[in-house]
mmCIF file of C-alpha atoms in Angstrom:
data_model
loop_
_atom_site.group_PDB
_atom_site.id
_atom_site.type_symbol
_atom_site.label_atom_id
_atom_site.label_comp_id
_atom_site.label_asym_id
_atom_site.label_seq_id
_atom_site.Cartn_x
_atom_site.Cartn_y
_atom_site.Cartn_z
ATOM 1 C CA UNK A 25 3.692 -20.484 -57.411
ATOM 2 C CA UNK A 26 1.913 -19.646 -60.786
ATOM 3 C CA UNK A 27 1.851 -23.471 -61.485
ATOM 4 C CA UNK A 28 -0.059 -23.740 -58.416
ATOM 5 C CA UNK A 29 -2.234 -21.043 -59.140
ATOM 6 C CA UNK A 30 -2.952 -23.042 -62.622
ATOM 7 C CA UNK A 31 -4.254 -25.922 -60.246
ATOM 8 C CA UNK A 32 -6.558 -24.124 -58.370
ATOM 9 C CA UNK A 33 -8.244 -22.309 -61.456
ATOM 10 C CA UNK A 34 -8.402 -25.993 -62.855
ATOM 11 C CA UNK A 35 -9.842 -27.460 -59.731
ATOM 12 C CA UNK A 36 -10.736 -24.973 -56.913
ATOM 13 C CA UNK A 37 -12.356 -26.920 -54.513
ATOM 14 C CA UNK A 38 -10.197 -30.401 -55.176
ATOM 15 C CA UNK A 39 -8.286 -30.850 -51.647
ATOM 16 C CA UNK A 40 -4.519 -29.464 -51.462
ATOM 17 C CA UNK A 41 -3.747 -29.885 -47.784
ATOM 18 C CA UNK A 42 -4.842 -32.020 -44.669
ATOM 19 C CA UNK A 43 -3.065 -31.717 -41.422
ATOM 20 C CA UNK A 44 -4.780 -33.452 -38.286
ATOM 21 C CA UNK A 45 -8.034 -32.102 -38.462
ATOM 22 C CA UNK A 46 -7.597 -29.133 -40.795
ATOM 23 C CA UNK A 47 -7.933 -29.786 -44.562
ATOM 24 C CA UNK A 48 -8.089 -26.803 -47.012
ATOM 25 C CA UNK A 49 -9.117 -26.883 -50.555
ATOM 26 C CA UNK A 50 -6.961 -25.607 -53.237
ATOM 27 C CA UNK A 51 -9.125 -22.508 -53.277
ATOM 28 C CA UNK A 52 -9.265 -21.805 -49.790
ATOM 29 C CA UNK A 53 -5.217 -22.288 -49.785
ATOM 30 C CA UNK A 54 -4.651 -20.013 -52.241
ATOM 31 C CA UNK A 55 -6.743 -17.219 -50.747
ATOM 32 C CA UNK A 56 -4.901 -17.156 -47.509
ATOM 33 C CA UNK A 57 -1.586 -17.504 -49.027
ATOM 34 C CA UNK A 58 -2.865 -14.382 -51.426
ATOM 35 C CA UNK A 59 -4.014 -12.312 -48.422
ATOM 36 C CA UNK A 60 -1.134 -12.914 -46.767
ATOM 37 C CA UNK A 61 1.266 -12.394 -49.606
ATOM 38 C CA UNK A 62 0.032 -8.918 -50.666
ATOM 39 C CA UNK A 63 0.787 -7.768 -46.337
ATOM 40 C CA UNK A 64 3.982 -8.889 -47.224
ATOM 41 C CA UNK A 65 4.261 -7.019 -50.579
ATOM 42 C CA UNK A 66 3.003 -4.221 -47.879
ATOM 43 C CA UNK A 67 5.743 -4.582 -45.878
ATOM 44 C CA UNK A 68 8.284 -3.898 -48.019
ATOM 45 C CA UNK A 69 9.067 -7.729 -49.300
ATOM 46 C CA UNK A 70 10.856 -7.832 -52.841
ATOM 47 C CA UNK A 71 12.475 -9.857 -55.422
ATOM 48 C CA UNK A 72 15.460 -11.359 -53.723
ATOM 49 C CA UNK A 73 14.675 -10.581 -50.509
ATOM 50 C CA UNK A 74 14.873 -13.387 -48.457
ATOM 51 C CA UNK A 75 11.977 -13.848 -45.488
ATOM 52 C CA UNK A 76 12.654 -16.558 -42.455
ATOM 53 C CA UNK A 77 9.930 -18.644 -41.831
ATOM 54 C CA UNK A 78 9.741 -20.600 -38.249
ATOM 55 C CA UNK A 79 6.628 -22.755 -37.996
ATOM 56 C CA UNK A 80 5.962 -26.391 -36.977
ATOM 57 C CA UNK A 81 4.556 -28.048 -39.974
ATOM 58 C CA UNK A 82 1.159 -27.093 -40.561
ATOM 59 C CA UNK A 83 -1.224 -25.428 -42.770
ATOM 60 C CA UNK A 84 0.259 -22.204 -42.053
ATOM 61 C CA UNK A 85 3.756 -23.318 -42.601
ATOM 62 C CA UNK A 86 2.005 -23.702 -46.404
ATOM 63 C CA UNK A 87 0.441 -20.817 -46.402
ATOM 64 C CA UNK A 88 3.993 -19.017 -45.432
ATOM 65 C CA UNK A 89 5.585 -20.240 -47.897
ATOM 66 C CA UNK A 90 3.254 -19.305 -51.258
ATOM 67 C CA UNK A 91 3.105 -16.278 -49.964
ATOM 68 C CA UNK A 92 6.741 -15.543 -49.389
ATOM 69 C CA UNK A 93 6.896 -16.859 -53.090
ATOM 70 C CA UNK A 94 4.078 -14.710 -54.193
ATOM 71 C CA UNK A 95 5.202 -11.588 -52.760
ATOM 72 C CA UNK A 96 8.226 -11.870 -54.797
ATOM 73 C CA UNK A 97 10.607 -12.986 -51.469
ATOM 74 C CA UNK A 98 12.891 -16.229 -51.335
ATOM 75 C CA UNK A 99 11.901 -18.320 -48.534
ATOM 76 C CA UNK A 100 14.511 -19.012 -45.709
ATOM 77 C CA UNK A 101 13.221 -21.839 -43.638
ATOM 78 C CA UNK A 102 13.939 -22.704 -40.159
ATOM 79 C CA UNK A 103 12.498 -25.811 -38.389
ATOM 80 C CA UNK A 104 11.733 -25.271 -34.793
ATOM 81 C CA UNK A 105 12.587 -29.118 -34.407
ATOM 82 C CA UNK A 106 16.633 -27.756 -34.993
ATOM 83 C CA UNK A 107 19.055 -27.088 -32.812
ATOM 84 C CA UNK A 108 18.353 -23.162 -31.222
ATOM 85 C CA UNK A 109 22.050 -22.614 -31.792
ATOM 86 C CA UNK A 110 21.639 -24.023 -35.584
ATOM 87 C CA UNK A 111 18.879 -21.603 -36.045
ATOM 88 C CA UNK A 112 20.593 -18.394 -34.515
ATOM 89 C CA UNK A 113 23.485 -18.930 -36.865
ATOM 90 C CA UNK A 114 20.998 -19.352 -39.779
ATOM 91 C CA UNK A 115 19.577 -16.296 -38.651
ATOM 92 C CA UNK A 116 22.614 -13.942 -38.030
ATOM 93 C CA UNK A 117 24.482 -14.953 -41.315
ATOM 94 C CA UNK A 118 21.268 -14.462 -43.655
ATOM 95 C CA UNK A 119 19.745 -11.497 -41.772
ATOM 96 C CA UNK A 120 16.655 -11.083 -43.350
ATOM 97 C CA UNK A 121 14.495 -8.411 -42.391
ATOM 98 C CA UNK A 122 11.286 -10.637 -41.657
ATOM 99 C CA UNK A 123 10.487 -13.233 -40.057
ATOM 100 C CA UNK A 124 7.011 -15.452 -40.463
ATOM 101 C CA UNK A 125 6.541 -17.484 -37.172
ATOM 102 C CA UNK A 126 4.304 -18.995 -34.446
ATOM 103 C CA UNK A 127 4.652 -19.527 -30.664
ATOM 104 C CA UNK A 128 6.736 -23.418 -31.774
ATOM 105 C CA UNK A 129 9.344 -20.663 -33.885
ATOM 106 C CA UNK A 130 9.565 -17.937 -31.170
ATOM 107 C CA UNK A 131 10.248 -20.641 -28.410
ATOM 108 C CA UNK A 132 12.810 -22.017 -30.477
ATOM 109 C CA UNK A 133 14.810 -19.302 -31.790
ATOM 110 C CA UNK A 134 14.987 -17.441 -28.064
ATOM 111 C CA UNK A 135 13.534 -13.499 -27.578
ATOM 112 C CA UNK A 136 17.084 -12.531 -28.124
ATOM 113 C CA UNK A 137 17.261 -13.766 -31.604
ATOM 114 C CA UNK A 138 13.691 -11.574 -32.227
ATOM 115 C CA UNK A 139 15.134 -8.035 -31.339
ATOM 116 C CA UNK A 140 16.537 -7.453 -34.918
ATOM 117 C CA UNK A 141 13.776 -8.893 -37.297
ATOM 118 C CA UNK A 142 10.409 -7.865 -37.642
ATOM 119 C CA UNK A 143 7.861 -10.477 -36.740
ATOM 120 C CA UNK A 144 4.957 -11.687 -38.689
ATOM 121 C CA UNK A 145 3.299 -14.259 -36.366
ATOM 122 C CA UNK A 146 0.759 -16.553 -38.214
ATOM 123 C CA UNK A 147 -1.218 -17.891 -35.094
ATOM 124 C CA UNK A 148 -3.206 -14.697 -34.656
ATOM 125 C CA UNK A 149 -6.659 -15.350 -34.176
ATOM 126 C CA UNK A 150 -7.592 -11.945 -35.790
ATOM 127 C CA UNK A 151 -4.707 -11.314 -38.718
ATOM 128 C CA UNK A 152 -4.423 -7.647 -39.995
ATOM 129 C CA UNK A 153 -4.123 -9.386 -43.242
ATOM 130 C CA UNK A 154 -7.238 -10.812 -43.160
ATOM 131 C CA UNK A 155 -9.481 -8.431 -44.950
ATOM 132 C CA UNK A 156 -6.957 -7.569 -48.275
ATOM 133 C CA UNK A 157 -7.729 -9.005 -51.471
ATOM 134 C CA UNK A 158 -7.805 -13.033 -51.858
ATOM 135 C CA UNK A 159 -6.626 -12.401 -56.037
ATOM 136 C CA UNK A 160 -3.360 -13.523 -57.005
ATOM 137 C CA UNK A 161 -0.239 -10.809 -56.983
ATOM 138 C CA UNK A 162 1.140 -9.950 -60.544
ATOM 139 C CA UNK A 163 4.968 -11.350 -60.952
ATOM 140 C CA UNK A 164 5.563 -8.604 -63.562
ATOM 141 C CA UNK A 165 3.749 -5.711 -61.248
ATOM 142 C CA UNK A 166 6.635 -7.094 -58.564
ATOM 143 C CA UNK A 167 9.189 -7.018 -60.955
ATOM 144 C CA UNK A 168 9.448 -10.797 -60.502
ATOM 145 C CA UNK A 169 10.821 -13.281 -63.213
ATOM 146 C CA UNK A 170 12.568 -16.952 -63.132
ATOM 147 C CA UNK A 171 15.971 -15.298 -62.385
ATOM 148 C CA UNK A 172 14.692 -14.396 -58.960
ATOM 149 C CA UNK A 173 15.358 -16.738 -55.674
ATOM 150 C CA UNK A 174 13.150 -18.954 -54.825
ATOM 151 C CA UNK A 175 14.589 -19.741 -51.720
ATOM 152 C CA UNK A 176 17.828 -20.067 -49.339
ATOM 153 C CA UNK A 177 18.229 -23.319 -47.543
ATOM 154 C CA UNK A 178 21.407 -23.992 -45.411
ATOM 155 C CA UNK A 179 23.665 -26.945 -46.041
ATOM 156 C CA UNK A 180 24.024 -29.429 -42.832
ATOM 157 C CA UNK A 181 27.721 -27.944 -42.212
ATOM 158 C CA UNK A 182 29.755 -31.398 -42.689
ATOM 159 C CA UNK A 183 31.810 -30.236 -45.008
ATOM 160 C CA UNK A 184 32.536 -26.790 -42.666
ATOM 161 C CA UNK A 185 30.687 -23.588 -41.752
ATOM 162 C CA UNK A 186 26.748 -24.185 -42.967
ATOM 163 C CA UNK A 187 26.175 -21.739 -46.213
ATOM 164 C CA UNK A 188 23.094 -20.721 -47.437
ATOM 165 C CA UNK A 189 22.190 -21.347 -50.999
ATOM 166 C CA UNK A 190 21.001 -19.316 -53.463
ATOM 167 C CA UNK A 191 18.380 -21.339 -55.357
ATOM 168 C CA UNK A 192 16.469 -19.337 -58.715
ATOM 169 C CA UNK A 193 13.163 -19.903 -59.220
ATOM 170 C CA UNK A 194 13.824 -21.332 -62.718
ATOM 171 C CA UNK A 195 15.788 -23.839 -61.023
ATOM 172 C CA UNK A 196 13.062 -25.157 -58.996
ATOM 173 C CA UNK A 197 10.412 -25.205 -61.784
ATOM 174 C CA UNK A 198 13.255 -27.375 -63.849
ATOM 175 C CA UNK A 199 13.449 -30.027 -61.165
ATOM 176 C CA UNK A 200 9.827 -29.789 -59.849
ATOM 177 C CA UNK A 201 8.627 -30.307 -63.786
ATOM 178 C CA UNK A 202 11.149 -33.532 -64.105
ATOM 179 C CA UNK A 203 9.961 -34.851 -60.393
ATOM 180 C CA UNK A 204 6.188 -34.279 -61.344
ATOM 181 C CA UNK A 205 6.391 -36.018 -64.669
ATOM 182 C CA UNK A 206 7.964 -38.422 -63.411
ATOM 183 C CA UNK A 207 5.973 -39.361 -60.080
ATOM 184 C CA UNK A 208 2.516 -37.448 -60.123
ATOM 185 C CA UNK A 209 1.540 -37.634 -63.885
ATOM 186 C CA UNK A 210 -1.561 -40.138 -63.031
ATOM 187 C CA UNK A 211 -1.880 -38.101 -59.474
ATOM 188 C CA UNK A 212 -4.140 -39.806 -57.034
ATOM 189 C CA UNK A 213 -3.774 -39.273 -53.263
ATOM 190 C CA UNK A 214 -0.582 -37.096 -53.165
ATOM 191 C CA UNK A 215 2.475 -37.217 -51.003
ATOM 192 C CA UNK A 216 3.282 -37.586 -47.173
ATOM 193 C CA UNK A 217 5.840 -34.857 -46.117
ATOM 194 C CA UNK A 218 8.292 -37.209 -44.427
ATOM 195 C CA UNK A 219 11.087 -34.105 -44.143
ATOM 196 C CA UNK A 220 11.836 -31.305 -42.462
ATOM 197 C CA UNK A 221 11.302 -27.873 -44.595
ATOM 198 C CA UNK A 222 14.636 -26.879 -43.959
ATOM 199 C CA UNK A 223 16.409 -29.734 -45.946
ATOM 200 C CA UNK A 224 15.852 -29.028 -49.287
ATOM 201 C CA UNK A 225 14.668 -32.986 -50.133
ATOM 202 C CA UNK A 226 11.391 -31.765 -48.401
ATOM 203 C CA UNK A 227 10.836 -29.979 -51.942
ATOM 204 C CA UNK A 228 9.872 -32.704 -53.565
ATOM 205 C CA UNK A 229 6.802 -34.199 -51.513
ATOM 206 C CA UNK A 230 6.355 -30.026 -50.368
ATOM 207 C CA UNK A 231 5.630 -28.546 -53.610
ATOM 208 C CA UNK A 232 5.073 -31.959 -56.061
ATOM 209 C CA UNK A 233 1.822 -32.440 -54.849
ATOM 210 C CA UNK A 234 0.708 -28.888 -55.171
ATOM 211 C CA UNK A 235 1.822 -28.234 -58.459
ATOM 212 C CA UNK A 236 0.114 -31.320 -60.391
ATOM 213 C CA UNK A 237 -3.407 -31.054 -58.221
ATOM 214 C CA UNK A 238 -2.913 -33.957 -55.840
ATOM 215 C CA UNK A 239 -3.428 -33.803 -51.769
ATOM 216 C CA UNK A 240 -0.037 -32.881 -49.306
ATOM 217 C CA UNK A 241 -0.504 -34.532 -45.997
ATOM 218 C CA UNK A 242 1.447 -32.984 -43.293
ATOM 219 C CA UNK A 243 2.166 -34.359 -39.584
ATOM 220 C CA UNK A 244 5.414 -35.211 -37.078
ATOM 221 C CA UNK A 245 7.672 -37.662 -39.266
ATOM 222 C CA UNK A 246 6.978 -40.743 -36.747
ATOM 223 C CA UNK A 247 3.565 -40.454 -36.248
ATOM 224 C CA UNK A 248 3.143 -40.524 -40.531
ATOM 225 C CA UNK A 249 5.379 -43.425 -40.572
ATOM 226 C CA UNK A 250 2.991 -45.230 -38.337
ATOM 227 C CA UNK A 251 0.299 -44.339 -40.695
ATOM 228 C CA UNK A 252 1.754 -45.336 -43.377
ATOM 229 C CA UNK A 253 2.117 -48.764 -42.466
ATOM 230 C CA UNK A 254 -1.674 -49.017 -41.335
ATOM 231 C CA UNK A 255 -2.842 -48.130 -44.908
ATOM 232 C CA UNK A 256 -6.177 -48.965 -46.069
ATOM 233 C CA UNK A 257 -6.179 -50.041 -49.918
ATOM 234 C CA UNK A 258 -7.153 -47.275 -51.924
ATOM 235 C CA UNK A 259 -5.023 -45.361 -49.774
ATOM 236 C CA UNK A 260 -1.778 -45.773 -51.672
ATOM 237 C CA UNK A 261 0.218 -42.821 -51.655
ATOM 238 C CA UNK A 262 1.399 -41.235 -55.470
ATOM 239 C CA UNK A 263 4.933 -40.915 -53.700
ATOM 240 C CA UNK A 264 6.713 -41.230 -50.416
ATOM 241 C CA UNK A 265 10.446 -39.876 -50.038
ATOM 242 C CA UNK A 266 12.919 -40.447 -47.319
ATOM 243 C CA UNK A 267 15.955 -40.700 -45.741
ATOM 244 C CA UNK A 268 17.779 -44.253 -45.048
ATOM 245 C CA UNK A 269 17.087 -43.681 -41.670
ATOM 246 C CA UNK A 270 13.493 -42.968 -41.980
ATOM 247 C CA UNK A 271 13.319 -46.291 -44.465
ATOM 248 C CA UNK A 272 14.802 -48.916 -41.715
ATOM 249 C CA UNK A 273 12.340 -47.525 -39.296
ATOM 250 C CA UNK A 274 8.946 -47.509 -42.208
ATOM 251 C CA UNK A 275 10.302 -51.096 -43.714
ATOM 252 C CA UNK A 276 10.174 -52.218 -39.263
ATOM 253 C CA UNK A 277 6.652 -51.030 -38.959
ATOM 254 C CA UNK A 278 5.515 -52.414 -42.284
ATOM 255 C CA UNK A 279 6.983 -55.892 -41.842
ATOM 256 C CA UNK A 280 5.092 -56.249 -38.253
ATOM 257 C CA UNK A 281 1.809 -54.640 -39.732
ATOM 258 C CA UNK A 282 2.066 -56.614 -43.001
ATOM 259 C CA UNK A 283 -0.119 -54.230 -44.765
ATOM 260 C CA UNK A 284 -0.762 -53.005 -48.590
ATOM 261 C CA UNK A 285 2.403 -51.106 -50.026
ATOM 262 C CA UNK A 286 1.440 -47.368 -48.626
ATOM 263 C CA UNK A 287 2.781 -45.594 -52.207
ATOM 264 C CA UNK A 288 3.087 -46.742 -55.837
ATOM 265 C CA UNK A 289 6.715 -44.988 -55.323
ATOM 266 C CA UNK A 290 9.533 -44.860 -52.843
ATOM 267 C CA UNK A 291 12.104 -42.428 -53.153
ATOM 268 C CA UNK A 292 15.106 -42.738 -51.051
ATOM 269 C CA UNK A 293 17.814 -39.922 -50.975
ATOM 270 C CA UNK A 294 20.179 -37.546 -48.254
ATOM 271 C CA UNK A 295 22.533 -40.677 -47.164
ATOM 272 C CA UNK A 296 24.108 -43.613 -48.752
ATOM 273 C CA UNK A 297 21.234 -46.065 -49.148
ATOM 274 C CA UNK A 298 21.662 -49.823 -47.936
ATOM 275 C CA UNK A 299 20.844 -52.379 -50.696
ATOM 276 C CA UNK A 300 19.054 -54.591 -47.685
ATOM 277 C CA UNK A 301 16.513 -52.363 -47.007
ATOM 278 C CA UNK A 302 15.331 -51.981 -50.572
ATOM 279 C CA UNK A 303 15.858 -56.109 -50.805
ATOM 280 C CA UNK A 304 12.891 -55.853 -48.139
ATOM 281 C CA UNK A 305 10.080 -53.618 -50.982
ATOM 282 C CA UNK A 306 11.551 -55.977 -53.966
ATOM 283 C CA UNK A 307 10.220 -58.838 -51.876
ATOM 284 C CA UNK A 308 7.124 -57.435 -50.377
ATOM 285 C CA UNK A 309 6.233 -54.544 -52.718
ATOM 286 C CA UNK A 310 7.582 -55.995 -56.091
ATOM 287 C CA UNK A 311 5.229 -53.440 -58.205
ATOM 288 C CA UNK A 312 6.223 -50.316 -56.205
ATOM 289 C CA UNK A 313 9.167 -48.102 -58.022
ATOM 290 C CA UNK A 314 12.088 -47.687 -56.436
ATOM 291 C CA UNK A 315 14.247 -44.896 -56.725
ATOM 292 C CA UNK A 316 17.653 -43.200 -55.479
ATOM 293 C CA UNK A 317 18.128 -39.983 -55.666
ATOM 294 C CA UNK A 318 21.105 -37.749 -55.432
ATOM 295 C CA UNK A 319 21.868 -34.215 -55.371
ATOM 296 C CA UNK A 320 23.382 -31.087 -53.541
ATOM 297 C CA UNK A 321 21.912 -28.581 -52.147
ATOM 298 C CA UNK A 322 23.695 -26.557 -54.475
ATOM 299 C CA UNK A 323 22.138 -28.588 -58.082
ATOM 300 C CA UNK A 324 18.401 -28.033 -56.175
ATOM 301 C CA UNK A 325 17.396 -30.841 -54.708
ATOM 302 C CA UNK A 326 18.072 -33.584 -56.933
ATOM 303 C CA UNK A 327 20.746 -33.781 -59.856
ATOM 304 C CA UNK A 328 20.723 -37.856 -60.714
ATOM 305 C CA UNK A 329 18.194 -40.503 -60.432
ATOM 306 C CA UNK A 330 18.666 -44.203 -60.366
ATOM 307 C CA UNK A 331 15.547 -46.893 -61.216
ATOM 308 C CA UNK A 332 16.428 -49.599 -58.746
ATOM 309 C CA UNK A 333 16.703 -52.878 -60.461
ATOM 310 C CA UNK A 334 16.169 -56.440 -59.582
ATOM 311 C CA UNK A 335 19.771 -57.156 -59.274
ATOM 312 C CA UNK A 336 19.596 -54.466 -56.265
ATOM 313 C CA UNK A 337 20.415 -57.710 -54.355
ATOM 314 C CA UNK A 338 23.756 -58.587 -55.641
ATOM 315 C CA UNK A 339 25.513 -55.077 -55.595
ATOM 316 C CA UNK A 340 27.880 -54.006 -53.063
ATOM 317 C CA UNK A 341 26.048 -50.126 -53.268
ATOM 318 C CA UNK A 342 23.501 -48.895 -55.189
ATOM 319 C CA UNK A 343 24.633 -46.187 -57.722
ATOM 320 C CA UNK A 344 23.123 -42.341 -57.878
ATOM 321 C CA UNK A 345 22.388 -42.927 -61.295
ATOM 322 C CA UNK A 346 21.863 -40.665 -64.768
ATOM 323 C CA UNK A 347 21.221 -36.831 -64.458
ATOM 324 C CA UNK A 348 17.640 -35.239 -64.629
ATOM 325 C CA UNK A 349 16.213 -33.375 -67.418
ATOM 326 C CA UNK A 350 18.187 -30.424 -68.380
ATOM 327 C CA UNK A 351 21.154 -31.774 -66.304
ATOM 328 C CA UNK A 352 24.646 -32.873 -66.533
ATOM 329 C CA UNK A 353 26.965 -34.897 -64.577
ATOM 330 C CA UNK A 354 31.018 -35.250 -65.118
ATOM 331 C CA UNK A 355 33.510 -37.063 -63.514
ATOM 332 C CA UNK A 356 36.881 -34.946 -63.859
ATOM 333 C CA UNK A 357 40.442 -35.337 -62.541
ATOM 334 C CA UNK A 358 42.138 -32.817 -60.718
ATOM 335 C CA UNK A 359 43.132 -30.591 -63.821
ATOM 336 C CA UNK A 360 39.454 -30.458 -65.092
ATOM 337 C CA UNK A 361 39.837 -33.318 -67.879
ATOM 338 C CA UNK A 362 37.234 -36.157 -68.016
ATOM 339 C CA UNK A 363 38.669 -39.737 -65.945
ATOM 340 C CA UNK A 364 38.457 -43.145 -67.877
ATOM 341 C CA UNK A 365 35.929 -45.357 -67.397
ATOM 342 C CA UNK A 366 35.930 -47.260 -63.538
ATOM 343 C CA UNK A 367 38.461 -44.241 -62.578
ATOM 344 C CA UNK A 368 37.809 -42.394 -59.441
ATOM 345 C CA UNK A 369 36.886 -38.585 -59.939
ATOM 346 C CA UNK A 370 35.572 -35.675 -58.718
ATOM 347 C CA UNK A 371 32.054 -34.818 -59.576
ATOM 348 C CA UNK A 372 30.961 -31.843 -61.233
ATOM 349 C CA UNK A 373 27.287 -31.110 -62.096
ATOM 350 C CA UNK A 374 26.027 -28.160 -64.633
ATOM 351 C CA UNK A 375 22.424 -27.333 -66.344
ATOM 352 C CA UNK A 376 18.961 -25.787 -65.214
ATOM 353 C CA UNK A 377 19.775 -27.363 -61.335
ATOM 354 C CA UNK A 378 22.758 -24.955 -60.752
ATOM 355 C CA UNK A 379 21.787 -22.829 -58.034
ATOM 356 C CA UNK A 380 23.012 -19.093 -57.887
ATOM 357 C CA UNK A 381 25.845 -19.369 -55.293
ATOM 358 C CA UNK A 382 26.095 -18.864 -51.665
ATOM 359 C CA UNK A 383 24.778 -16.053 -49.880
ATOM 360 C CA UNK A 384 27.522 -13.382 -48.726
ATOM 361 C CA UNK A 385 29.943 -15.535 -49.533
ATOM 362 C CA UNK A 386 31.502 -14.282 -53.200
ATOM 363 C CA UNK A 387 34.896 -15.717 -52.802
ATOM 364 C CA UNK A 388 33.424 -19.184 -52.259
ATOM 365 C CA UNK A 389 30.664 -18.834 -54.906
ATOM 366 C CA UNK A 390 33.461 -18.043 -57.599
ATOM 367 C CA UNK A 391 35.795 -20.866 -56.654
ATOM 368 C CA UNK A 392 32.815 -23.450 -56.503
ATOM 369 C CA UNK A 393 30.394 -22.182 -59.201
ATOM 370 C CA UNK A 394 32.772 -22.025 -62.094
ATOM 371 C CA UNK A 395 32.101 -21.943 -66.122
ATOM 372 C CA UNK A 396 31.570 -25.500 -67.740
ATOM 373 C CA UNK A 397 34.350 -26.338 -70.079
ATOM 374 C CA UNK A 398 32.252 -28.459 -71.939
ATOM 375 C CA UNK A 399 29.010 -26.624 -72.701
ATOM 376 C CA UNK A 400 28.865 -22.885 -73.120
ATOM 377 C CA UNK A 401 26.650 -20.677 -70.830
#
């Protein structure tokens, strides 16, 4: 959040957010997310601490979260969109003390799930918050440093119970640096946010934007996919990211609109990615990158990257790729040694990504977050 707050003393009144008719300027952004941030500091919100946060997406989902980060919290986000039974189990394993919300997040999580949390709800027309100070909080006043979490997102549960992970805010300024270098150094008209807060590939197009000075659009997934393929030039988007799924329907729309490319890059990452669909940008987008991108939850976000290349069309899958900056990637057999080359392996990722470890969950932390072999520290 202080890399954000370097944007809007560089360019207070350039525009940060539009959603439907509501567009807020840097400026304007920060001093609700300030105002908001020092009630929670008021409240009793502290480094580690983690704060649930159930809003539709929206300006005050944005708000939420900068101030969660600026009071010092880790935001825990639930999506009203999920499953209520999802979200209770989110709920009851983190137990956090607070909960930001609006009438979409109450309706979704059920009164019962309210009784033990405190409620913060953001929709008030006349917020006690309101009238406290619009300046920034002071990390070192809060205690706060890069050690601290940033945030605890839940893994999707296919590989057995959901756990929440423990992400540092170091961590997240490691990968958010590599992802803005790499997509928004020449930022012109932002990112779409394609995915839902609560999968932690939303990051990327969430806080990218924010953090080099360009524009976050927010709105529901399918109605932004239309409008994406109805792009005016001039329009083009710095970067889009999103799912396979999301592609096949975007790459639909865009072949029966047969408009401009909406982005000068498309990153694709969450599933397995099909070689046809990118076949379909090579052919109609040729000058748009294309990217796949791979990570766990667990290595923040994104731990490899691949450039997709013209010969896309002749390979049987399209690989994840080389690590990020301050990353790396093994491939080890099962007693921890390094496989040949074209052998099958497990993979094992270690650097700056790393996240902390699960929450309340110690014995699974130390079997899965063990010391590298191969670098010390």
């Amino acid at each position: 959040h202080e890399l954000f707050e370097a944007q809007v003393r560089q360019a207070p009144e350039a525009l940060a957010v539009v959603h439907e008719d509501e567009r807020l300027s840097y400026g304007e952004l920060n001093a609700r997310a300030n105002r908001l941030a020092h009630h929670l500091i008021g409240l009793g919100v502290r480094p580690d601490q983690p704060v649930a946060i159930c809003l539709e997406r929206s300006v005050a989902m944005v708000v939420g979260l900068l101030a969660i980060l600026k009071a010092g919290g880790a935001y825990l986000p639930l999506d009203p969109a999920y499953p209520c039974a999802r979200l209770r189990q989110v709920l009851d394993d983190a137990a956090p003390r607070l909960l930001l919300c609006d009438a979409a997040g109450r309706a979704a999580l059920g009164p019962e799930a309210l009784v033990d949390v405190s409620v913060v709800d953001l929709e008030t027309a006349t917020p006690t918050w309101a009238e406290l100070p619009a300046c920034d909080p002071e990390p070192r006043a809060l205690g706060l440093t890069a050690r601290h979490l940033a945030y605890v997102i839940y893994t999707s549960g296919s590989t057995g119970t959901p756990k929440g992970v423990m992400v540092e805010h170091g961590s997240l300024v490691n990968y958010l640096h590599w992802s803005d270098r790499s997509h928004y150094e020449e930022a012109g008209n932002g990112s779409p946010m394609l995915l839902s807060f609560s999968f932690d590939a939303g990051v990327t197009t969430l806080f990218g934007p924010l953090l080099a000075g360009a524009k976050l659009r927010l709105a529901n997934p399918i109605a932004l996919i239309h409008a994406l393929a109805a792009l005016e030039d001039g329009q083009t988007y710095d970067l889009i990211k999103l799912t396979p799924s999301h592609l096949s329907l975007l790459n639909k729309r865009l072949e029966a609109d047969k408009g401009p490319a909406p982005t000068r890059a498309l990153m694709v990452g969450g599933e397995a990615l099909i070689p046809a669909d990118m076949q379909f940008w090579q052919e109609h987008f040729p000058n748009v990158r294309l990217i796949n991108h791979y990570g766990p939850t667990e290595a923040t976000v994104g731990c490899a990257t691949f450039a997709i290349s013209d010969a896309v069309g002749g390979l049987a899958s399209i690989p994840i790729g080389r690590p990020i900056a301050n990353t790396r990637v093994y491939l080890l057999d099962g007693h921890g040694g390094p496989v040949p080359f074209g052998a099958v392996g497990e993979l094992y990722v270690g650097g700056a990504g790393v996240a902390r470890g699960y929450l309340n969950r110690p014995d699974l932390t130390a079997e899965r977050f063990i010391a590298s072999p191969f670098v010390e520290g």
